[in-house]
Short mmCIF file of C-alpha atoms in Angstrom, two decimals:
data_model
loop_
_atom_site.label_atom_id
_atom_site.label_comp_id
_atom_site.label_asym_id
_atom_site.label_seq_id
_atom_site.Cartn_x
_atom_site.Cartn_y
_atom_site.Cartn_z
CA MET A 594 122.93 91.45 89.67
CA ILE A 595 121.44 91.29 93.17
CA GLU A 596 117.70 91.21 93.68
CA LEU A 597 115.77 93.54 95.94
CA PRO A 598 115.35 91.88 99.35
CA VAL A 599 111.88 90.91 100.47
CA ILE A 600 110.73 90.26 104.04
CA GLU A 601 109.06 86.86 104.16
CA PHE A 602 106.13 85.84 106.36
CA ASP A 603 108.38 84.13 108.93
CA ASP A 604 110.54 87.24 109.30
CA LEU A 605 107.49 89.38 110.01
CA ASN A 606 106.04 86.75 112.33
CA ALA A 607 109.25 86.71 114.36
CA HIS A 608 109.07 90.46 114.95
CA MET A 609 105.42 90.58 116.01
CA GLN A 610 104.83 90.26 119.75
CA SER A 611 101.09 90.14 120.45
CA LYS A 612 100.01 87.67 117.79
CA ASP A 613 98.53 84.29 116.95
CA SER A 614 99.82 82.51 113.87
CA PHE A 615 99.25 79.36 111.88
CA GLN A 616 102.36 77.77 110.36
CA SER A 617 103.97 80.13 107.82
CA ASP A 618 100.66 81.14 106.34
CA LEU A 619 98.42 83.21 108.58
CA MET A 620 98.73 85.67 111.44
CA VAL A 621 96.47 88.04 113.35
CA ALA A 622 98.35 90.51 115.52
CA GLU A 623 97.97 93.71 117.50
CA MET A 624 100.27 96.65 116.91
CA ASP A 625 101.00 99.83 118.85
CA CYS A 626 103.78 102.39 118.98
CA HIS A 627 105.93 99.99 121.02
CA SER A 628 105.70 97.07 118.57
CA VAL A 629 106.80 98.92 115.40
CA PHE A 630 110.02 97.14 114.47
CA THR A 631 111.15 99.30 111.54
CA THR A 632 110.49 102.68 109.95
CA GLU A 633 112.71 101.89 106.97
CA SER A 634 111.45 101.08 103.48
CA VAL A 635 110.68 97.36 103.15
CA ARG A 636 108.99 94.87 100.86
CA MET A 637 106.97 92.04 102.36
CA ASN A 638 106.01 88.86 100.53
CA ALA A 639 102.56 88.66 102.09
CA LEU A 640 99.18 90.35 101.97
CA GLN A 641 98.56 92.64 104.93
CA ILE A 642 95.29 94.22 105.97
CA VAL A 643 95.60 96.77 108.76
CA LEU A 644 92.63 98.09 110.74
CA LEU A 645 93.64 101.32 112.46
CA LEU A 646 91.63 101.27 115.68
CA LYS A 647 93.12 104.33 117.38
CA GLY A 648 95.53 107.18 116.71
CA ALA A 649 97.04 108.14 113.36
CA LEU A 650 100.01 107.40 111.16
CA GLU A 651 101.65 108.45 107.93
CA ILE A 652 102.62 105.62 105.61
CA SER A 653 104.17 105.53 102.14
CA ILE A 654 103.06 102.80 99.74
CA ASP A 655 105.02 102.57 96.49
CA TYR A 656 106.54 105.98 97.33
CA LYS A 657 103.14 107.69 97.67
CA PRO A 658 102.38 109.09 101.16
CA TYR A 659 99.06 108.55 102.93
CA VAL A 660 97.84 110.08 106.18
CA VAL A 661 95.79 107.41 107.95
CA THR A 662 93.42 108.07 110.83
CA ALA A 663 91.40 105.81 113.13
CA GLY A 664 88.66 103.91 111.32
CA THR A 665 90.77 103.27 108.22
CA MET A 666 91.59 99.96 106.58
CA VAL A 667 94.97 99.79 104.85
CA THR A 668 95.63 97.06 102.27
CA ILE A 669 99.29 96.31 101.51
CA MET A 670 99.79 93.97 98.58
CA PRO A 671 102.77 91.59 98.30
CA THR A 672 105.96 93.29 97.02
CA HIS A 673 104.65 96.80 97.68
CA VAL A 674 107.41 99.12 98.90
CA VAL A 675 106.15 100.27 102.30
CA GLN A 676 107.51 102.75 104.81
CA LEU A 677 105.93 103.76 108.11
CA ASN A 678 106.98 107.40 108.33
CA THR A 679 105.36 108.64 111.55
CA PHE A 680 102.77 107.43 114.05
CA SER A 681 101.04 108.88 117.09
CA SER A 682 101.81 107.72 120.63
CA ASP A 683 98.28 106.27 120.96
CA PHE A 684 98.54 104.34 117.68
CA LYS A 685 96.77 100.98 117.88
CA ALA A 686 95.92 98.58 115.08
CA ARG A 687 94.89 95.01 114.37
CA ILE A 688 96.63 93.38 111.42
CA LEU A 689 96.00 90.34 109.27
CA VAL A 690 98.99 88.84 107.45
CA THR A 691 98.61 85.96 105.04
CA SER A 692 100.96 84.25 102.62
CA ARG A 693 100.19 84.21 98.92
CA SER A 694 99.67 80.45 98.91
CA PHE A 695 97.17 80.52 101.78
CA LEU A 696 95.32 83.42 100.17
CA GLU A 697 94.99 81.44 96.94
CA GLN A 698 93.76 78.37 98.83
CA ALA A 699 91.12 80.45 100.62
CA SER A 700 89.92 82.27 97.49
CA LEU A 701 86.25 82.12 96.65
CA GLN A 702 86.86 81.77 92.89
CA GLU A 703 83.94 82.94 90.78
CA GLN A 704 81.75 83.65 93.82
CA SER A 705 84.14 86.29 95.10
CA SER A 706 84.19 88.82 92.27
CA SER A 707 83.50 91.75 94.58
CA MET A 708 86.16 90.68 97.08
CA VAL A 709 88.77 89.91 94.45
CA HIS A 710 87.98 93.17 92.64
CA TYR A 711 88.67 95.13 95.79
CA MET A 712 91.74 93.17 96.81
CA ASN A 713 93.32 93.78 93.41
CA ILE A 714 92.87 97.54 93.54
CA ARG A 715 96.25 99.11 94.09
CA LYS A 716 95.04 102.66 93.59
CA ASN A 717 93.04 102.89 96.83
CA PRO A 718 95.08 101.15 99.55
CA CYS A 719 93.58 103.27 102.34
CA ALA A 720 89.82 103.17 102.84
CA GLN A 721 87.90 105.07 105.50
CA LEU A 722 85.19 102.90 107.05
CA LYS A 723 82.02 103.66 108.95
CA PRO A 724 82.17 102.75 112.67
CA GLU A 725 79.83 99.79 112.18
CA GLU A 726 81.89 98.55 109.20
CA MET A 727 85.08 98.81 111.22
CA GLN A 728 83.47 96.88 114.06
CA THR A 729 82.30 94.15 111.70
CA LEU A 730 85.77 93.60 110.24
CA ASP A 731 87.43 93.77 113.64
CA ASN A 732 85.00 91.15 114.95
CA GLU A 733 85.85 88.92 112.00
CA LEU A 734 89.55 89.22 112.77
CA LEU A 735 88.95 88.33 116.41
CA ILE A 736 86.96 85.26 115.31
CA LEU A 737 89.80 84.30 112.97
CA ARG A 738 92.29 84.78 115.79
CA ASN A 739 90.32 82.51 118.09
CA LYS A 740 90.15 79.84 115.39
CA ILE A 741 93.94 80.01 114.96
CA ARG A 742 94.15 78.91 118.61
CA LEU A 743 92.24 75.68 117.88
CA ARG A 744 95.50 73.73 117.59
CA SER A 745 93.94 70.31 118.12
CA HIS A 746 91.21 70.67 115.49
CA ASN A 747 91.47 67.86 112.94
CA LEU A 748 90.50 70.19 110.07
CA HIS A 749 92.35 73.26 111.31
CA ARG A 750 93.50 74.57 107.93
CA LEU A 751 90.04 74.21 106.40
CA VAL A 752 88.45 75.97 109.38
CA LEU A 753 90.87 78.88 108.94
CA GLN A 754 90.24 79.07 105.21
CA ASN A 755 86.50 79.34 105.86
CA ALA A 756 87.09 82.07 108.46
CA MET A 757 89.22 83.92 105.90
CA ARG A 758 86.44 83.63 103.34
CA SER A 759 84.00 85.12 105.83
CA PHE A 760 86.35 88.06 106.45
CA PHE A 761 86.80 88.76 102.75
CA LEU A 762 83.07 88.45 102.09
CA GLU A 763 82.47 91.16 104.68
CA ILE A 764 85.02 93.33 102.87
CA GLY A 765 83.24 92.62 99.59
CA ASN A 766 79.90 93.56 101.14
CA ILE A 767 81.26 96.86 102.46
CA PHE A 768 82.73 97.93 99.13
CA TYR A 769 80.08 96.43 96.86
CA ASP A 770 78.25 99.72 96.31
CA ARG A 771 81.15 102.13 96.67
CA LYS A 772 81.64 103.82 93.33
CA GLU A 773 85.34 104.48 93.88
CA TYR A 774 85.88 100.70 94.10
CA SER A 775 83.28 99.43 91.63
CA ALA A 776 84.09 101.80 88.77
CA PRO A 777 87.25 103.45 87.44
CA PRO A 778 87.80 106.79 89.22
CA MET A 779 87.21 109.99 87.27
CA LEU A 780 90.51 111.83 87.08
CA THR A 781 91.55 115.15 85.63
CA ARG A 782 94.22 115.07 82.94
CA LYS A 783 96.84 116.18 85.46
CA GLU A 784 95.77 113.50 87.93
CA GLU A 785 95.99 110.89 85.16
CA LEU A 786 99.53 112.01 84.39
CA LEU A 787 100.47 111.86 88.08
CA ASP A 788 99.06 108.35 88.38
CA ALA A 789 100.85 107.22 85.21
CA PHE A 790 104.13 108.76 86.40
CA LEU A 791 103.96 106.95 89.76
CA LYS A 792 103.37 103.63 87.99
CA LEU A 793 106.35 104.25 85.73
CA LEU A 794 108.47 105.31 88.69
CA PHE A 795 107.63 102.15 90.62
CA THR A 796 108.65 100.01 87.65
CA HIS A 797 111.70 101.86 86.33
CA CYS A 798 113.25 103.97 89.12
CA LYS A 799 116.14 101.55 89.62
CA GLU A 800 117.43 101.91 86.06
CA GLU A 801 116.01 105.25 84.87
CA HIS A 802 117.16 108.29 86.82
CA VAL A 803 116.35 111.22 84.53
CA VAL A 804 113.11 113.15 84.13
CA SER A 805 113.22 112.97 80.32
CA PHE A 806 112.68 109.19 80.35
CA TYR A 807 109.37 109.51 82.22
CA ALA A 808 108.29 112.58 80.25
CA ASP A 809 108.93 110.78 76.96
CA LYS A 810 106.83 107.82 78.13
CA LEU A 811 104.00 110.22 78.95
CA PHE A 812 104.42 112.20 75.69
CA ILE A 813 104.99 115.49 77.51
CA THR A 814 108.02 117.71 78.11
CA PRO A 815 110.18 117.29 81.24
CA GLN A 816 109.32 120.85 82.24
CA TYR A 817 105.58 120.18 82.06
CA LEU A 818 105.95 116.93 84.03
CA SER A 819 107.82 118.72 86.81
CA LEU A 820 105.22 121.49 86.80
CA ILE A 821 102.36 118.97 87.19
CA LEU A 822 104.10 117.04 89.95
CA LYS A 823 104.96 120.22 91.83
CA GLU A 824 101.35 121.37 91.54
CA GLN A 825 99.80 118.01 92.50
CA THR A 826 102.26 116.83 95.18
CA GLY A 827 104.51 119.73 96.13
CA LYS A 828 107.58 117.82 94.85
CA SER A 829 109.41 118.11 91.54
CA ALA A 830 110.01 115.16 89.23
CA ASN A 831 113.69 115.06 90.21
CA LYS A 832 112.71 114.98 93.88
CA TRP A 833 110.34 112.04 93.27
CA ILE A 834 113.00 110.12 91.35
CA ASP A 835 115.71 110.77 93.95
CA GLU A 836 113.46 109.72 96.84
CA ALA A 837 112.38 106.52 95.07
CA LEU A 838 116.00 105.71 94.24
CA MET A 839 117.07 106.34 97.84
CA GLN A 840 114.39 104.00 99.17
CA GLU A 841 115.56 101.26 96.81
CA ALA A 842 119.17 101.91 97.84
CA LYS A 843 118.38 101.61 101.55
CA ILE A 844 116.50 98.36 100.99
CA LEU A 845 119.42 96.89 99.06
CA LEU A 846 122.03 98.02 101.57
CA LYS A 847 120.27 95.96 104.23
CA THR A 848 121.20 92.81 102.33
CA PRO A 849 124.34 91.56 104.14
CA GLN A 850 125.71 89.51 101.26
CA SER A 851 125.69 92.42 98.78
CA THR A 852 128.61 94.79 98.35
CA VAL A 853 128.24 98.53 97.82
CA GLN A 854 129.49 97.97 94.27
CA GLN A 855 126.71 95.44 93.66
CA VAL A 856 124.13 97.90 95.00
CA ALA A 857 125.51 100.60 92.70
CA ASP A 858 125.29 98.17 89.76
CA ALA A 859 121.73 97.10 90.67
CA LEU A 860 120.66 100.74 90.67
CA HIS A 861 122.45 101.43 87.38
CA PHE A 862 124.95 104.00 88.64
CA SER A 863 128.03 104.43 86.45
CA ASP A 864 130.34 103.47 89.30
CA GLN A 865 130.49 103.04 93.07
CA SER A 866 131.89 106.54 93.61
CA THR A 867 128.95 108.22 91.84
CA PHE A 868 126.52 106.14 93.87
CA GLY A 869 128.35 107.03 97.09
CA LYS A 870 128.17 110.74 96.36
CA PHE A 871 124.47 110.51 95.51
CA PHE A 872 123.71 108.56 98.68
CA LYS A 873 125.71 110.87 100.96
CA LYS A 874 124.09 113.95 99.44
CA HIS A 875 120.63 112.70 100.37
CA MET A 876 121.38 110.72 103.53
CA GLY A 877 124.24 112.67 105.10
CA MET A 878 126.39 109.54 105.38
CA SER A 879 128.12 107.09 103.10
CA PRO A 880 126.52 103.79 102.07
CA MET A 881 128.93 101.89 104.35
CA GLU A 882 128.12 104.16 107.29
CA TYR A 883 124.41 103.62 106.67
CA ARG A 884 124.89 99.85 106.51
CA LYS A 885 126.70 99.84 109.85
CA SER A 886 124.05 102.05 111.48
CA SER A 887 121.30 99.70 110.25
#
């Protein structure tokens, strides 16, 4: 069975235009509406921290949509499914991208509990910052960018690791007293069920396509699950499952070496024909037509 494709650091680095990078480990770049290279669903094998300096965008992370405005920090963990849905014409951001290995080398171990705690939170990927907090983090990224340019420094990697530590310590300082990051959020029962459903969907959408599977896992009826999702998100359970499955399908179809039959098998459709009908119903074209257009 084929594996879901993942965009590696070097692939992302090759697409970025206004950037400074260090080997295959670290990059600081600027983004605007002209430098967005894809609006399709992708997975990236790197940590990304985006500071939205101007404009607005709508982004989906693990199938959950977020409206992001200027002054927001977005944290995208490795292997998250991400899709940039829309963005304003004045969109401008600064982005840090780091490989997993470099992140581990730059970790602060036991002294970084606040930073690590925040970086591991998947529930709050978009955080609104105060203007002075945004300025502090942006300054740290500019310092890091300047240090990347010190090509002749004998201890270049160590210098960059220290600059990374400084950046993450500033993040830790900002979120140290924020209750939503230092303590589990208080959720209503319906919000808890929504959160649990999204986690199940992220894990099982490729092989489980029916509402009853998710309802059984949550110990509720399919009807009640759909009612909660419709109330909380405006979309039924079937709609959530279909959209998640379509995003996985589009990611897989971008893999040149995979056949449509292999994609159908990876997504646990009974046969290629059933998969083709499902895809065309939601996309308006066949899987082969989509592959050619991509």
